[in-house]
Backbone as CSV, one residue per row, in Angstrom:
resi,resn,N_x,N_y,N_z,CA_x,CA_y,CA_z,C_x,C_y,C_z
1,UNK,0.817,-1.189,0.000,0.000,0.000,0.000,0.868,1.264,0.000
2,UNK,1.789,1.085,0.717,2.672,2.614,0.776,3.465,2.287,-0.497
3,UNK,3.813,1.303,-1.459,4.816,1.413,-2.471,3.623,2.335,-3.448
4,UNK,2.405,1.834,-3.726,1.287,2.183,-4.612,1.326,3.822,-4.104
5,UNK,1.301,3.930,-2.815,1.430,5.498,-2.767,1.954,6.294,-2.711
6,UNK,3.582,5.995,-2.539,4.648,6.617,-3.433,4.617,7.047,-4.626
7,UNK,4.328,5.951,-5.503,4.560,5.877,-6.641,3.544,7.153,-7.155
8,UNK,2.411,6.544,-6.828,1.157,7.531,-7.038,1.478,8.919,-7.092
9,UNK,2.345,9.425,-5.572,2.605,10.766,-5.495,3.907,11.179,-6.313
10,UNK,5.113,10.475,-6.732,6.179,10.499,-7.450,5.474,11.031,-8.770
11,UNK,4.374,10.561,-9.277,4.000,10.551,-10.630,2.934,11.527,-10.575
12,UNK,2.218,11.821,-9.958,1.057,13.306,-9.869,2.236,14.340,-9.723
13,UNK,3.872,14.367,-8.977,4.763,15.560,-9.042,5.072,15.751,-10.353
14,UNK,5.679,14.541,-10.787,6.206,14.069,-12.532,4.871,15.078,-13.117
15,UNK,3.796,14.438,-12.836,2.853,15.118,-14.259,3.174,16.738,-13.480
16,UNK,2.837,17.102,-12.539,2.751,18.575,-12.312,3.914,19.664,-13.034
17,UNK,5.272,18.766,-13.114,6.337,19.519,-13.230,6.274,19.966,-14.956
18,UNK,5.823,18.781,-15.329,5.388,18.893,-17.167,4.918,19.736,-17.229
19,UNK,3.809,19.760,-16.450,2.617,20.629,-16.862,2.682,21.979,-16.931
20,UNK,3.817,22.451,-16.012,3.997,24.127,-15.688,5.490,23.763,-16.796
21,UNK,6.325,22.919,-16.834,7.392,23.575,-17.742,6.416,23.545,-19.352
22,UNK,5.359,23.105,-20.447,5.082,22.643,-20.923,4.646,24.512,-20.972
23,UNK,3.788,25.011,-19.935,2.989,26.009,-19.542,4.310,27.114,-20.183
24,UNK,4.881,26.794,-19.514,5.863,28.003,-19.651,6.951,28.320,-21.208
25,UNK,6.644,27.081,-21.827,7.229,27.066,-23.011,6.058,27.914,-24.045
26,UNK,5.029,27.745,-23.704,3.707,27.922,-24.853,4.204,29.246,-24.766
27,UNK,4.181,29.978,-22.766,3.407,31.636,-22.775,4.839,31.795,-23.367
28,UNK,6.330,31.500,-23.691,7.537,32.034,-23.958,7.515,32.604,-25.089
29,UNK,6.952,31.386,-26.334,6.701,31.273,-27.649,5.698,32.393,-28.172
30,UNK,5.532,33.758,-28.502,4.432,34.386,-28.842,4.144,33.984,-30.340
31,UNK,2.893,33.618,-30.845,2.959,33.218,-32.195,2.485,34.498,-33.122
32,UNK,3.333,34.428,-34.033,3.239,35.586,-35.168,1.833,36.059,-35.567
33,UNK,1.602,36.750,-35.606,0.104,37.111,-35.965,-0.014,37.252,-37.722
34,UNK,-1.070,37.208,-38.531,-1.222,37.268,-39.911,-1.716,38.626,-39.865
35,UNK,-1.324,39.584,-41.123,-1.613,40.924,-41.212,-3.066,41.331,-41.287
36,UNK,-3.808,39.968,-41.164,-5.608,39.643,-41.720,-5.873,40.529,-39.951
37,UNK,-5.261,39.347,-39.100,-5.637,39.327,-37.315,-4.883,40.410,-37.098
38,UNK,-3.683,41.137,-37.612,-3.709,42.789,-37.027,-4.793,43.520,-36.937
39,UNK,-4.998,43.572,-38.717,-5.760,44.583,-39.009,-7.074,44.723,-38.142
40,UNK,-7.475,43.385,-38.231,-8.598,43.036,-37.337,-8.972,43.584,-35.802
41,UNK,-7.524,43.575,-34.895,-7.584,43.621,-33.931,-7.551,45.258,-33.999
42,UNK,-6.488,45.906,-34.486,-6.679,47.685,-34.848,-8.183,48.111,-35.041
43,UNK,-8.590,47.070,-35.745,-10.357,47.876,-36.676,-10.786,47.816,-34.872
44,UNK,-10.784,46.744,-34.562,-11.799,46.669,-33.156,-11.324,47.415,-32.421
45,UNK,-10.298,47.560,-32.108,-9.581,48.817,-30.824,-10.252,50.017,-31.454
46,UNK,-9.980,50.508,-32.834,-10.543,51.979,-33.281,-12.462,51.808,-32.753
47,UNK,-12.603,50.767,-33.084,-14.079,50.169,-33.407,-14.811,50.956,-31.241
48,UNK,-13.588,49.783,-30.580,-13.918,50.647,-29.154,-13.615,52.005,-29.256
49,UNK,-12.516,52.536,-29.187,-12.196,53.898,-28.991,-13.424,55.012,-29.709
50,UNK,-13.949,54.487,-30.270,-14.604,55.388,-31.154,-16.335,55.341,-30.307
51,UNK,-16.768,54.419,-29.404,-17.571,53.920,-29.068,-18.655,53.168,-29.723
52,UNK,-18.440,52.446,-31.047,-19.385,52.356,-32.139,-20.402,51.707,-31.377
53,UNK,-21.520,51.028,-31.539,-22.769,50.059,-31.491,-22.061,48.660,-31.865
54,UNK,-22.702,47.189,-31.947,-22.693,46.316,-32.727,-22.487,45.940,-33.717
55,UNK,-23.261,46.999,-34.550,-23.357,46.695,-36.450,-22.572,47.763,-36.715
56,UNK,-22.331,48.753,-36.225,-21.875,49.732,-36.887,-19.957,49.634,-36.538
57,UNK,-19.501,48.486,-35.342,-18.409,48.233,-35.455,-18.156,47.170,-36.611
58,UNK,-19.358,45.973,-36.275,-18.685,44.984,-37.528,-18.287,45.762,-38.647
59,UNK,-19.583,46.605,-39.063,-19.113,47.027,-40.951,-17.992,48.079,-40.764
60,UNK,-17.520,48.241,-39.884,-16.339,49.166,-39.737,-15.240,47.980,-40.163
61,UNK,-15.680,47.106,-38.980,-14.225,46.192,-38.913,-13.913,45.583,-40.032
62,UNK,-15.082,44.986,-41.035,-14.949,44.437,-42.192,-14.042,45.236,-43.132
63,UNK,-15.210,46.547,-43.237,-14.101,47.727,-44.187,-12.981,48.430,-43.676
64,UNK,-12.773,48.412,-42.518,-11.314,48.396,-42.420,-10.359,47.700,-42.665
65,UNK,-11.033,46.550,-42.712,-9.236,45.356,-42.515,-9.634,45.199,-44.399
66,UNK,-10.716,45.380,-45.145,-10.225,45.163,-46.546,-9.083,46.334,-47.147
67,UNK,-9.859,47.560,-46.118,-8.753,49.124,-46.865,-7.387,49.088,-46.068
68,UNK,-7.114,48.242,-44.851,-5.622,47.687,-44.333,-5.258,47.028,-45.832
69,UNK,-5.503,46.272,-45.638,-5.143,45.219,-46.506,-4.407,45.650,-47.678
70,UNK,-5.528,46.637,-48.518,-5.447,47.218,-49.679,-4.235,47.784,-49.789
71,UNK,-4.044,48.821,-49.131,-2.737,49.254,-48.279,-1.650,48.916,-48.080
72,UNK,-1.839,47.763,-47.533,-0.477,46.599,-47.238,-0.271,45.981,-48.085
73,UNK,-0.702,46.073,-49.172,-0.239,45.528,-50.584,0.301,46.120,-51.655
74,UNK,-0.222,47.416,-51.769,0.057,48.597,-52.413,2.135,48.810,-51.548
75,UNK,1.867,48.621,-50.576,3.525,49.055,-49.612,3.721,48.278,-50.145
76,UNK,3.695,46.782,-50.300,4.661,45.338,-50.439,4.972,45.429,-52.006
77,UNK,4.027,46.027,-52.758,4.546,46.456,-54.355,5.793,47.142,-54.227
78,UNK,5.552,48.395,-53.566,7.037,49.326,-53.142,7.864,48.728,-52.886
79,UNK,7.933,47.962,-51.824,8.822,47.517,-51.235,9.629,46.715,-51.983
80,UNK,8.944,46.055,-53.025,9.550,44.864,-54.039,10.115,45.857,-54.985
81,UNK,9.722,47.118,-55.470,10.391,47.777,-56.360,11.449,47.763,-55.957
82,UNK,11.715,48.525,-54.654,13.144,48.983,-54.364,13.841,48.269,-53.933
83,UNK,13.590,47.165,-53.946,14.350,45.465,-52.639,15.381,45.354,-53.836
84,UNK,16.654,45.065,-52.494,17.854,44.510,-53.435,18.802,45.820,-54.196
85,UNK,18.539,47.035,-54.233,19.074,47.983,-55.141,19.563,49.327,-54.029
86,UNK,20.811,49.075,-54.321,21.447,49.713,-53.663,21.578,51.483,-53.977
87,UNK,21.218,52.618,-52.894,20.716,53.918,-53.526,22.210,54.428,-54.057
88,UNK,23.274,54.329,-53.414,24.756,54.585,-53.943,24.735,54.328,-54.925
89,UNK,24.937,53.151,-55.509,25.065,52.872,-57.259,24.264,52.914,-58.036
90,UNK,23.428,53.649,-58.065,22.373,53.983,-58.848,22.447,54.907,-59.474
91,UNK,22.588,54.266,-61.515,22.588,55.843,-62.376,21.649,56.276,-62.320
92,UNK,21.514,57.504,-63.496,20.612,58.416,-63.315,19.111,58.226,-63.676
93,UNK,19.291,57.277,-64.591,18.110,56.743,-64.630,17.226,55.671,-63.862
94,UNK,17.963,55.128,-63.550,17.383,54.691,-61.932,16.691,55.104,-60.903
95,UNK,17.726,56.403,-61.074,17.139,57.137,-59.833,15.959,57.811,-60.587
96,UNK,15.633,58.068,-61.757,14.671,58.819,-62.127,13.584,57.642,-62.481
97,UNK,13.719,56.978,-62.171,12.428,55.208,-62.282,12.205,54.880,-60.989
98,UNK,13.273,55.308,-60.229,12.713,55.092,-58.323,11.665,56.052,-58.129
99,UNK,12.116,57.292,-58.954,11.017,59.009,-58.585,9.645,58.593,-59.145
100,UNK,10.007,57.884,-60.195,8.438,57.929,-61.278,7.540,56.655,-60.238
101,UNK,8.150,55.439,-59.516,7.774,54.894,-58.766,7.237,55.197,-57.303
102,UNK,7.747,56.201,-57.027,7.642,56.454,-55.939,6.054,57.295,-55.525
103,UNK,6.049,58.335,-57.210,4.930,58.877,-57.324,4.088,57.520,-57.689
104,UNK,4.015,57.227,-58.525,2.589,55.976,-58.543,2.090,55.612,-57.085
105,UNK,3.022,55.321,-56.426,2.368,54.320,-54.972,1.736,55.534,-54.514
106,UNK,2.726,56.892,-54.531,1.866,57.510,-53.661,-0.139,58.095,-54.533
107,UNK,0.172,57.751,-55.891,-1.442,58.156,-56.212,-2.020,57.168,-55.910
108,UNK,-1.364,55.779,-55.849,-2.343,54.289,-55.573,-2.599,54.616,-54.153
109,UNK,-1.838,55.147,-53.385,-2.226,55.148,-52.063,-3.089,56.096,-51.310
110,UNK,-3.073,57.134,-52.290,-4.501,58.407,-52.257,-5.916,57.259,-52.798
111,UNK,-5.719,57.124,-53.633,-6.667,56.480,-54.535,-7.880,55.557,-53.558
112,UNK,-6.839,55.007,-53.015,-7.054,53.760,-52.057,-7.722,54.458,-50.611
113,UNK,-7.194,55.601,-50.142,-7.831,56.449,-49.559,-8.922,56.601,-49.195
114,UNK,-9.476,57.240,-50.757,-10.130,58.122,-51.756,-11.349,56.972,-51.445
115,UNK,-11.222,55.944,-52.163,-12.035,54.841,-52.238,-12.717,54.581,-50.766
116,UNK,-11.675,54.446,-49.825,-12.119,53.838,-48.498,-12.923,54.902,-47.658
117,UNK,-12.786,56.143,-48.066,-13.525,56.893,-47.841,-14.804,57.064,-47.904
118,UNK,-15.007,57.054,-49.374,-16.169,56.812,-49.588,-17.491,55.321,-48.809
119,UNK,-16.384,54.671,-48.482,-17.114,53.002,-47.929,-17.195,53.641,-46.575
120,UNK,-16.104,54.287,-45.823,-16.289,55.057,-44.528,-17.748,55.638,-44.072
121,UNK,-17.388,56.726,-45.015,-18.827,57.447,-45.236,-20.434,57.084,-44.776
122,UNK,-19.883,56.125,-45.936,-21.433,55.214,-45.692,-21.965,54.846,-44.200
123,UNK,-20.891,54.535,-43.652,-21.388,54.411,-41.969,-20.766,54.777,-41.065
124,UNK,-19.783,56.014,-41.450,-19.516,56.949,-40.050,-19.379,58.538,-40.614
125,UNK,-19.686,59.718,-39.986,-19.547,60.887,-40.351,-18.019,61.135,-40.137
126,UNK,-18.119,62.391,-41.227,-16.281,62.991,-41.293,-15.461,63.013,-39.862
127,UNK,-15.920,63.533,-39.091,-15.555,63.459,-37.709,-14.782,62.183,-37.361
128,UNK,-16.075,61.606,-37.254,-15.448,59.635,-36.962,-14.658,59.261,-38.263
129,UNK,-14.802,59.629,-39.461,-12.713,59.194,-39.920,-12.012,59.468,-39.991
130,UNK,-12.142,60.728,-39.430,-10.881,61.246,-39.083,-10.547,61.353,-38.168
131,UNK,-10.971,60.538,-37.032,-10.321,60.015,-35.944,-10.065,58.702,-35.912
132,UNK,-10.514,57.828,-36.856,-10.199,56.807,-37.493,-8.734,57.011,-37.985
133,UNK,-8.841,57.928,-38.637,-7.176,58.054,-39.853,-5.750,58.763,-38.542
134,UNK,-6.713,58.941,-37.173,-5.639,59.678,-36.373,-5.322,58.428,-35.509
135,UNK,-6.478,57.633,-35.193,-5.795,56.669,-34.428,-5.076,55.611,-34.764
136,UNK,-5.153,55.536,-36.310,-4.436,54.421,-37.171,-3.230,54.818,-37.419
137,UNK,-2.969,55.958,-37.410,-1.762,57.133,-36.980,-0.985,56.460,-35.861
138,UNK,-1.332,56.537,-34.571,-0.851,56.534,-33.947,-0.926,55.179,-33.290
139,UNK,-1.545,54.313,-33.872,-0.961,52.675,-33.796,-0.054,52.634,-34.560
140,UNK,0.229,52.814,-35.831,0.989,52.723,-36.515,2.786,53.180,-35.965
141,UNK,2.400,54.371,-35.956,3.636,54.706,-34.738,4.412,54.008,-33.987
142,UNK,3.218,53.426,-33.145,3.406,52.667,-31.830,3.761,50.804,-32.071
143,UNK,3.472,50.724,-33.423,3.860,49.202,-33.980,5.117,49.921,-34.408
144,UNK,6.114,50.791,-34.957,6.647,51.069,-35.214,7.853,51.259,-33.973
145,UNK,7.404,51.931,-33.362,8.446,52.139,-31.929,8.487,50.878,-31.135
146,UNK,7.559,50.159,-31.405,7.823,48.624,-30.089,8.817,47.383,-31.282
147,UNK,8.840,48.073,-33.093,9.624,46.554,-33.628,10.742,47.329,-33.767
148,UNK,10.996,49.015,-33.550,12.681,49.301,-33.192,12.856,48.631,-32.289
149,UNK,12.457,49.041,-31.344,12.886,48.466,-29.346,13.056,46.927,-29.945
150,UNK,12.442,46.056,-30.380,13.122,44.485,-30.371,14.152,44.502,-31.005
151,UNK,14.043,45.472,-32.034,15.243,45.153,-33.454,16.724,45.874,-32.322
152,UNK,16.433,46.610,-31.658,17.748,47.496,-31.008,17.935,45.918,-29.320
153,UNK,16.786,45.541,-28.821,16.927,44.568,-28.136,17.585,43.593,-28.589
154,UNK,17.430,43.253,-29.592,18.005,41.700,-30.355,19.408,42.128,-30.645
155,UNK,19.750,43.206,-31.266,21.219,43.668,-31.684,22.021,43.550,-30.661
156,UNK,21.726,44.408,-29.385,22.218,44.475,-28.131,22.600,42.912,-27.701
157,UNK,21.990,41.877,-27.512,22.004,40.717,-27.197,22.731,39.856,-27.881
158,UNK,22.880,40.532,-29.231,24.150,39.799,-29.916,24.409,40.636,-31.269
159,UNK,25.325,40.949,-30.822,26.474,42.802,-31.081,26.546,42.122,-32.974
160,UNK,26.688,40.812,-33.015,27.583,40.763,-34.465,26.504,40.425,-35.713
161,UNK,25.184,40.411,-35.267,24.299,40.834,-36.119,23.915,41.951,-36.768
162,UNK,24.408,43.160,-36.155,24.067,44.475,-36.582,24.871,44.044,-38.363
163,UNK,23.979,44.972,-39.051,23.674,45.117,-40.551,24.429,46.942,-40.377
């Protein structure tokens, strides 16, 4: 009887110790989010901040994360233009195909605006998007200042990665 209840308690510690190191590996691991579940989570934070209703956050949240989206695709075009090309060695015509590029994104990115505006409209007054366009402002920012702080954290932690 006491070997059975050794054992018993040896093995309820065994499972316990799993269970919290097992615990502690998951909360370590943060998993990457998809730019779908940003946008998503931004539309709903603006969606609170703004105090919407029910329906009038969903069709926010919907048309927001399509005009994120829109957005974040229009950048990833840019971004592919200029990837790989170094601004030093660049003749003159280069540099005058980076300028002519540079203007397009920025009319695709009025455009895109322009458009989402109008879908805005439909279910919030000028007021509410443009506190929409201020608080997306200043998330934006703030996603911006917390992936320096890792990128300057991670460097710090190991010096011979710096680029």
């Amino acid at each position: 009887m006491k070997n059975i209840l050794k054992t018993l308690t040896l093995a309820t510690l065994a499972l316990m110790l799993c269970t919290s190191a097992v615990a502690q590996n998951t909360k370590n691991k943060k998993q990457k989010r998809t730019p779908e579940q940003v946008a998503t989570v931004q539309a709903k934070d603006i969606a609170i901040s703004l105090g919407f209703d029910d329906a009038t956050a969903e069709q926010f949240t919907k048309t927001f994360c399509n005009y994120r989206m829109e957005m974040r695709n229009a950048n990833s075009e840019k971004k592919a233009v200029n990837k790989g090309v170094a601004r030093k060695n660049l003749t003159d015509e280069q540099v005058e195909q980076s300028i002519k590029a540079q203007f397009a994104h920025s009319r695709k990115a009025i455009d895109i605006r322009e458009k989402y505006y109008g879908e805005f409209r439909k279910i919030l007054n000028p007021r509410q998007i443009q506190r929409v366009y201020e608080l997306e402002k200043r998330q934006s920012e703030k996603m911006k200042a917390q992936q320096k702080e890792r990128k300057a954290k991670k460097n710090k932690k190991n010096p011979k990665r710096r680029k």
